Coordinates of C-alpha atoms and ligand atoms in Angstrom, one line a residue:
M331 CA 112.6 62.6 103.3
R332 CA 113.2 63.2 99.6
I333 CA 110.6 65.2 97.7
L334 CA 110.8 65.5 93.8
S335 CA 109.0 68.6 92.4
V336 CA 108.2 68.4 88.7
V337 CA 107.5 71.6 86.9
G338 CA 107.7 72.7 83.2
A339 CA 105.6 75.8 82.4
R340 CA 105.9 79.4 83.5
P341 CA 103.1 79.4 86.2
Q342 CA 104.7 76.6 87.7
F343 CA 108.0 78.1 88.3
V344 CA 106.2 80.9 90.3
K345 CA 104.5 78.4 92.6
L346 CA 107.5 76.4 92.9
A347 CA 109.6 79.4 94.2
P348 CA 108.0 79.7 97.8
I349 CA 107.9 75.9 98.1
A350 CA 111.5 75.6 97.4
H351 CA 112.1 78.1 100.0
A352 CA 109.8 76.4 102.6
M353 CA 111.6 73.0 102.0
Q354 CA 115.0 74.3 103.0
G355 CA 116.4 72.5 106.0
R356 CA 113.1 70.3 106.0
A357 CA 113.4 67.8 103.4
E358 CA 115.7 66.9 100.5
H359 CA 114.2 68.6 97.6
L360 CA 114.9 67.6 94.2
I361 CA 113.5 69.5 91.0
A362 CA 112.8 68.1 87.6
H363 CA 112.0 70.6 84.7
T364 CA 110.2 69.0 81.7
G365 CA 111.3 71.6 79.4
Q366 CA 107.6 72.3 78.5
H367 CA 108.7 76.1 78.4
Y368 CA 112.3 76.7 77.3
D369 CA 112.7 80.3 76.2
V370 CA 114.8 82.5 78.5
L371 CA 111.9 84.8 79.2
M372 CA 109.4 81.9 79.7
S373 CA 111.8 79.8 82.1
D374 CA 115.3 81.0 83.1
V375 CA 114.3 84.3 84.4
F376 CA 111.9 82.8 86.8
F377 CA 114.5 80.7 88.4
R378 CA 117.0 83.6 88.6
D379 CA 114.7 86.3 89.9
L380 CA 112.8 84.1 92.4
G381 CA 115.8 82.4 93.7
I382 CA 114.9 79.0 92.8
P383 CA 117.7 76.4 92.6
A384 CA 118.6 75.1 89.3
P385 CA 116.7 72.0 88.5
D386 CA 118.5 68.6 89.1
F387 CA 117.1 67.2 86.0
N388 CA 116.0 68.8 82.7
L389 CA 113.9 66.7 80.1
G390 CA 114.2 69.2 77.3
V391 CA 111.0 68.1 75.9
G392 CA 109.9 71.3 74.2
S393 CA 106.9 72.0 72.3
G394 CA 104.4 69.8 70.4
K395 CA 101.1 68.4 69.9
H396 CA 99.4 67.6 73.4
G397 CA 99.9 63.8 72.9
A398 CA 103.5 63.7 71.8
Q399 CA 104.6 66.4 74.4
T400 CA 102.7 64.7 77.4
G401 CA 103.9 61.1 76.2
A402 CA 107.6 62.3 75.9
M403 CA 107.4 63.7 79.5
L404 CA 105.8 60.6 80.7
A405 CA 108.5 58.5 79.5
G406 CA 111.3 60.8 80.5
L407 CA 109.8 61.3 84.2
E408 CA 109.4 57.6 84.7
E409 CA 113.3 57.3 84.3
I410 CA 113.9 60.2 86.6
I411 CA 111.5 58.9 89.3
E412 CA 112.7 55.5 89.3
G413 CA 116.4 56.8 89.6
A414 CA 115.8 59.5 92.2
A415 CA 113.3 57.3 94.2
P416 CA 111.6 60.1 96.0
D417 CA 109.1 59.6 98.8
C418 CA 106.9 61.8 97.2
V419 CA 106.3 63.7 93.9
L420 CA 104.9 67.1 94.0
V421 CA 103.1 68.4 91.1
Y422 CA 101.7 72.0 90.5
G423 CA 98.7 73.5 88.8
D424 CA 97.2 72.0 85.6
T425 CA 99.7 71.9 82.8
N426 CA 100.7 68.9 80.5
S427 CA 103.7 68.7 82.9
T428 CA 101.5 68.4 85.9
L429 CA 99.5 65.4 84.3
A430 CA 102.6 63.6 82.9
A431 CA 104.3 63.7 86.5
A432 CA 101.2 62.4 88.5
L433 CA 100.8 59.6 86.0
A434 CA 104.3 58.5 85.9
A435 CA 104.5 58.6 89.7
A436 CA 101.3 56.8 90.3
K437 CA 102.2 54.0 87.9
L438 CA 105.4 53.5 90.0
H439 CA 103.7 53.6 93.2
V440 CA 105.3 56.8 94.4
P441 CA 102.8 58.9 96.3
V442 CA 101.7 62.1 94.7
A443 CA 100.8 65.4 96.1
H444 CA 99.0 68.1 94.0
L445 CA 99.3 71.6 94.7
E446 CA 96.5 73.9 93.6
A447 CA 94.2 71.0 93.5
G448 CA 90.2 71.3 93.2
L449 CA 90.1 74.2 90.7
R450 CA 87.4 73.7 88.2
S451 CA 86.3 75.6 85.2
F452 CA 83.6 73.0 84.2
N453 CA 84.8 73.7 80.6
R454 CA 85.9 70.5 78.9
R455 CA 87.4 72.4 75.9
M456 CA 90.2 73.4 78.0
P457 CA 93.2 70.9 78.1
E458 CA 93.9 72.1 81.7
E459 CA 90.5 71.0 82.9
H460 CA 91.3 67.4 82.0
N461 CA 94.8 67.9 83.5
R462 CA 93.3 68.9 86.7
V463 CA 90.5 66.3 87.0
L464 CA 92.9 63.5 86.1
T465 CA 95.6 64.7 88.4
D466 CA 93.3 65.3 91.4
H467 CA 92.1 61.7 91.0
S468 CA 95.5 60.0 90.8
A469 CA 96.9 62.1 93.6
D470 CA 97.1 60.9 97.3
L471 CA 97.3 64.3 98.9
L472 CA 95.3 67.4 97.4
L473 CA 96.6 70.8 98.6
A474 CA 93.7 73.1 97.8
P475 CA 94.1 76.9 97.5
T476 CA 90.6 77.8 98.4
Q477 CA 87.4 76.9 100.1
V478 CA 85.7 76.7 96.6
A479 CA 88.2 74.2 95.6
M480 CA 87.7 72.1 98.8
G481 CA 84.1 72.0 97.7
H482 CA 84.8 70.8 94.3
L483 CA 87.1 68.0 95.7
A484 CA 84.5 67.0 98.3
N485 CA 81.9 66.8 95.7
E486 CA 84.2 64.4 93.8
G487 CA 84.5 62.1 96.7
L488 CA 88.2 63.3 97.4
G489 CA 87.6 65.2 100.6
A490 CA 89.3 62.8 102.6
R491 CA 92.7 63.5 101.0
S492 CA 92.3 67.3 100.7
I493 CA 93.5 70.0 102.9
L494 CA 93.0 73.8 102.6
V495 CA 96.5 75.3 102.5
G496 CA 95.7 78.6 100.8
D497 CA 97.3 79.9 97.5
V498 CA 101.2 79.9 97.2
M499 CA 100.9 82.6 94.5
T500 CA 99.8 84.8 97.3
D501 CA 103.1 84.1 99.1
V502 CA 105.3 85.0 96.2
L503 CA 103.3 88.1 95.2
F504 CA 103.4 89.5 98.8
T505 CA 107.3 88.8 99.0
V506 CA 107.9 90.4 95.5
R507 CA 105.6 93.5 96.1
E508 CA 107.5 94.2 99.4
S509 CA 110.8 94.1 97.7
L510 CA 109.5 96.3 94.8
T511 CA 108.2 99.0 97.4
R512 CA 111.8 98.9 98.9
T513 CA 113.7 99.0 95.6
G514 CA 111.3 100.6 93.1
A515 CA 111.2 99.7 89.5
A516 CA 110.8 101.7 86.2
L517 CA 107.9 101.0 83.9
P518 CA 108.5 100.1 80.3
H519 CA 108.1 102.4 77.2
G520 CA 108.0 105.3 79.6
L521 CA 104.5 104.5 80.8
V522 CA 103.3 106.4 83.8
P523 CA 101.2 105.0 86.8
G524 CA 97.6 104.8 86.2
G525 CA 98.1 105.7 82.6
Y526 CA 98.0 102.4 80.7
Y527 CA 96.6 98.8 80.7
I528 CA 98.3 95.4 80.6
A529 CA 97.1 92.7 78.6
T530 CA 98.0 89.0 78.0
I531 CA 96.3 86.6 75.5
H532 CA 97.5 82.9 74.9
R533 CA 94.7 80.4 75.4
P534 CA 94.0 78.4 72.4
D535 CA 90.3 79.5 72.4
N536 CA 91.4 83.1 71.7
T537 CA 94.5 82.7 69.8
D538 CA 93.8 79.7 67.4
E539 CA 91.0 80.9 65.3
P540 CA 91.9 83.9 63.2
V541 CA 88.6 85.9 63.3
R542 CA 88.5 85.6 67.2
L543 CA 92.2 86.7 67.6
A544 CA 91.8 89.5 65.0
A545 CA 88.5 90.7 66.9
I546 CA 90.3 90.5 70.3
I547 CA 93.3 92.6 69.0
G548 CA 90.9 95.1 67.4
E549 CA 89.2 95.8 70.5
L550 CA 92.4 96.3 72.6
A551 CA 93.5 98.6 69.7
K552 CA 90.5 100.8 70.3
L553 CA 91.0 101.4 74.2
D554 CA 91.4 104.8 75.7
K555 CA 95.0 104.3 77.1
P556 CA 98.0 102.6 75.8
V557 CA 97.6 98.7 76.2
L558 CA 101.0 97.0 77.1
L559 CA 100.6 93.7 75.4
L560 CA 102.8 91.1 76.9
A561 CA 103.1 88.7 74.0
H562 CA 103.4 85.0 74.7
P563 CA 105.3 83.1 72.1
R564 CA 102.1 81.3 71.1
L565 CA 100.5 84.7 70.4
H566 CA 103.3 85.7 68.3
S567 CA 103.5 82.7 66.2
L568 CA 99.6 82.3 65.6
A569 CA 99.4 86.1 64.8
K570 CA 102.0 85.7 62.2
Q571 CA 100.4 82.7 60.7
H572 CA 97.1 84.4 60.5
G573 CA 98.7 87.6 59.1
I574 CA 97.4 89.5 62.0
A575 CA 99.5 92.9 63.1
L576 CA 99.8 93.1 66.8
Q577 CA 101.2 96.5 67.1
E578 CA 97.9 98.4 66.3
G579 CA 96.2 101.5 67.7
S580 CA 96.6 101.7 71.5
I581 CA 98.7 98.5 71.6
V582 CA 102.3 98.8 72.8
L583 CA 103.8 95.3 72.1
N584 CA 106.4 93.9 74.5
P585 CA 107.8 90.5 75.2
P586 CA 106.9 88.7 78.4
L587 CA 108.0 90.4 81.6
T588 CA 110.0 88.7 84.4
Y589 CA 107.9 88.2 87.4
P590 CA 108.9 91.3 89.3
Q591 CA 108.6 93.5 86.2
L592 CA 105.0 92.0 85.8
I593 CA 103.9 92.5 89.3
N594 CA 105.3 96.1 89.1
A595 CA 103.5 96.8 85.8
A596 CA 100.2 95.4 86.9
R597 CA 100.1 97.2 90.2
H598 CA 100.7 100.6 88.6
S599 CA 98.2 99.9 85.7
A600 CA 94.6 101.2 85.5
G601 CA 93.4 97.7 84.5
V602 CA 94.3 94.3 83.4
I603 CA 93.0 92.4 80.4
T604 CA 93.9 88.7 80.3
D605 CA 93.0 85.2 79.7
S606 CA 95.6 83.8 82.2
G607 CA 94.6 82.2 85.5
G608 CA 97.3 83.5 87.5
L609 CA 97.1 87.2 86.3
Q610 CA 93.2 87.5 87.3
K611 CA 94.4 86.7 90.8
E612 CA 97.4 88.8 90.7
A613 CA 95.2 91.7 89.7
F614 CA 92.7 91.1 92.7
L615 CA 95.6 90.8 95.1
L616 CA 96.9 94.2 94.0
R617 CA 93.3 95.5 93.7
V618 CA 93.4 96.5 90.1
P619 CA 90.2 95.9 88.1
C620 CA 90.6 93.0 85.7
T621 CA 88.6 92.1 82.4
T622 CA 89.0 88.3 81.8
I623 CA 88.4 87.2 78.0
R624 CA 87.0 83.8 78.8
P625 CA 83.5 82.5 79.3
E626 CA 84.2 81.3 82.9
T627 CA 86.9 81.4 85.4
E628 CA 88.3 78.9 88.2
W629 CA 89.0 81.9 90.4
V630 CA 85.3 82.7 91.1
E631 CA 86.0 84.8 94.1
T632 CA 87.5 87.6 92.0
V633 CA 84.3 88.0 90.0
E634 CA 81.9 87.6 93.2
L635 CA 84.0 90.5 95.1
G636 CA 83.5 92.7 91.9
W637 CA 87.4 93.0 90.7
N638 CA 87.0 90.8 87.7
V639 CA 84.4 90.9 84.7
L640 CA 84.2 88.2 82.2
V641 CA 83.9 89.0 78.5
S642 CA 83.7 86.4 76.0
S643 CA 81.1 85.8 73.3
D644 CA 80.4 89.5 72.9
L645 CA 83.8 91.2 72.5
T646 CA 82.1 94.6 71.9
Q647 CA 81.7 94.6 75.8
L648 CA 85.5 94.7 76.3
A649 CA 85.9 98.6 76.2
A650 CA 82.9 99.2 78.7
S651 CA 84.3 96.6 81.1
V652 CA 88.0 97.8 80.8
H653 CA 86.9 101.5 81.3
R654 CA 84.7 100.8 84.5
G655 CA 86.0 102.1 87.7
A656 CA 87.3 100.1 90.7
P657 CA 84.5 98.3 92.8
E658 CA 84.0 98.6 96.4
P659 CA 87.3 98.3 98.4
T660 CA 87.4 94.9 100.1
D661 CA 89.7 93.2 102.8
A662 CA 88.5 89.7 102.0
T663 CA 91.4 87.1 101.8
P664 CA 89.9 84.2 99.8
Y665 CA 93.5 83.4 98.5
G666 CA 95.1 83.0 102.0
D667 CA 97.4 84.8 104.1
G668 CA 100.8 84.3 102.4
H669 CA 101.8 81.3 104.4
A670 CA 100.5 78.6 101.9
A671 CA 103.8 77.1 101.1
E672 CA 104.7 76.5 104.8
R673 CA 101.4 74.8 105.1
S674 CA 102.0 72.8 102.0
V675 CA 105.4 71.5 103.0
A676 CA 104.2 70.7 106.5
A677 CA 101.3 68.6 105.0
V678 CA 103.5 66.6 102.7
L679 CA 106.0 65.9 105.6
A680 CA 103.2 64.7 108.0
T681 CA 101.6 62.7 105.3
F682 CA 104.4 61.0 103.5
G683 CA 107.3 61.5 106.1
P684 CA 108.4 59.1 108.9
Q685 CA 105.5 58.7 111.1
P686 CA 106.0 59.1 114.9
A687 CA 106.3 55.9 116.9
Q688 CA 103.1 54.6 118.3
N689 CA 102.7 54.1 122.0
P690 CA 102.7 50.3 122.8
Ligands
LIG276 C1 100.8 76.2 78.8 C2 99.8 75.6 79.6 C3 98.9 76.6 80.3 C4 99.5 77.7 80.9 C5 100.7 78.1 80.1 C6 101.3 79.4 80.7 C7 99.2 73.2 79.0 C8 98.1 72.4 78.3 N1 98.9 74.5 79.0 O1 100.2 76.7 77.9 O2 97.9 76.0 81.2 O3 98.6 78.7 81.3 O4 101.4 77.3 79.7 O5 102.1 80.1 79.8 O6 100.1 72.7 79.6 N2 106.5 78.3 73.1 C9 107.6 78.9 72.9 N3 108.7 78.9 73.7 C10 108.4 78.4 75.1 C11 107.3 77.8 75.3 C12 106.1 77.7 74.3 O7 108.0 79.2 71.7 O8 109.2 78.6 76.0 C13 105.4 78.3 71.9 C14 105.5 77.2 71.1 O9 104.9 77.5 69.8 C15 104.3 76.2 71.6 C16 103.3 77.1 72.1 O10 104.2 78.3 72.5 O11 103.8 75.4 70.7 C17 102.4 76.7 73.1 O12 103.2 76.3 74.4 P1 102.6 75.1 75.4 O13 103.6 74.9 76.4 O14 102.2 74.0 74.5 O15 101.3 75.8 75.9 P2 101.1 77.1 76.5 O16 100.2 77.8 75.6 O17 102.4 77.9 77.0

């Protein structure tokens, strides 16, 4: 059986890693990279550090407005899918690359499996919310990370195509954490365990409007410990455009980290401040308190269990949230047991692979 995985943006490379490993010896697995993310630190280092085979196809689409970027991917992926003739196209998460791949495959009548299906923010200003909903409704197999996601899919009439597999980001985090514990790793800028926070900001709602971005940077600059700000290229270019200095007060500016470096920096930090979906969950899995600069989250379990606090309209609440202590310890495992990739591959093979002969 031939499966084509389509990825393009940083969080998708992380999700691809455990899937690519679980595919070995079980299916012919091809990888198409759309080129949505292309900087070495946003793409290549993930393939290198997470042992992902080099992509079989690279569209090199690059940055652009949503329509132009998604359209270029759609046209390019149509050619790739026609040529590769996979039995199934596997798409990941909620980026423009996800939607383009699902649409290209569906129009060619190639079955689509969606990994990380069923997440909802119910915030229709987010491009990712449209990408998820449209992808879920065009896919044939929905691989859900959580029980909450299964509930959303059932509510939208998609329960019969859905299966709870757990979260593949748990798989990859457990593997990397174990290797860090064996090998150890230094912290950047001479930071010491427990003596700093880490922060990432990249969502359009936080970066695109100068007053909002300046207010977030101003609050980070006032925190009581150094704040390692891991600047996504979008943050850099918009801060420059708006004339906002990022290296202010407590802020220690740093380029994006590789995945093992990020997990190492997060697990030794006193807290995480982010608008990323993945990092909220990584903080929870590492049991580090997180403050999320968004009005809502798809990962509601992190909030319910007390490890994540949302701060959005009133940014003056940020310091109080970041300075709060750790909540009650928990051994809850809403994101699975670290074997989600094996379950996902098994589900794809069982659904789209050769079916066992029926007894006459
Ligand atoms: C995308 C995803 C978002 C995900 C994020 C992870 C969509 C709609 N959004 O957002 O869900 O959380 O990836 O990082 O798909 N840029 C570079 N080099 C790169 C990549 C981007 O310089 O390698 C700059 C460009 O100026 C680009 C901007 O970053 O215009 C935004 O990149 P884009 O891929 O459009 O969206 P992200 O904000 O990264």
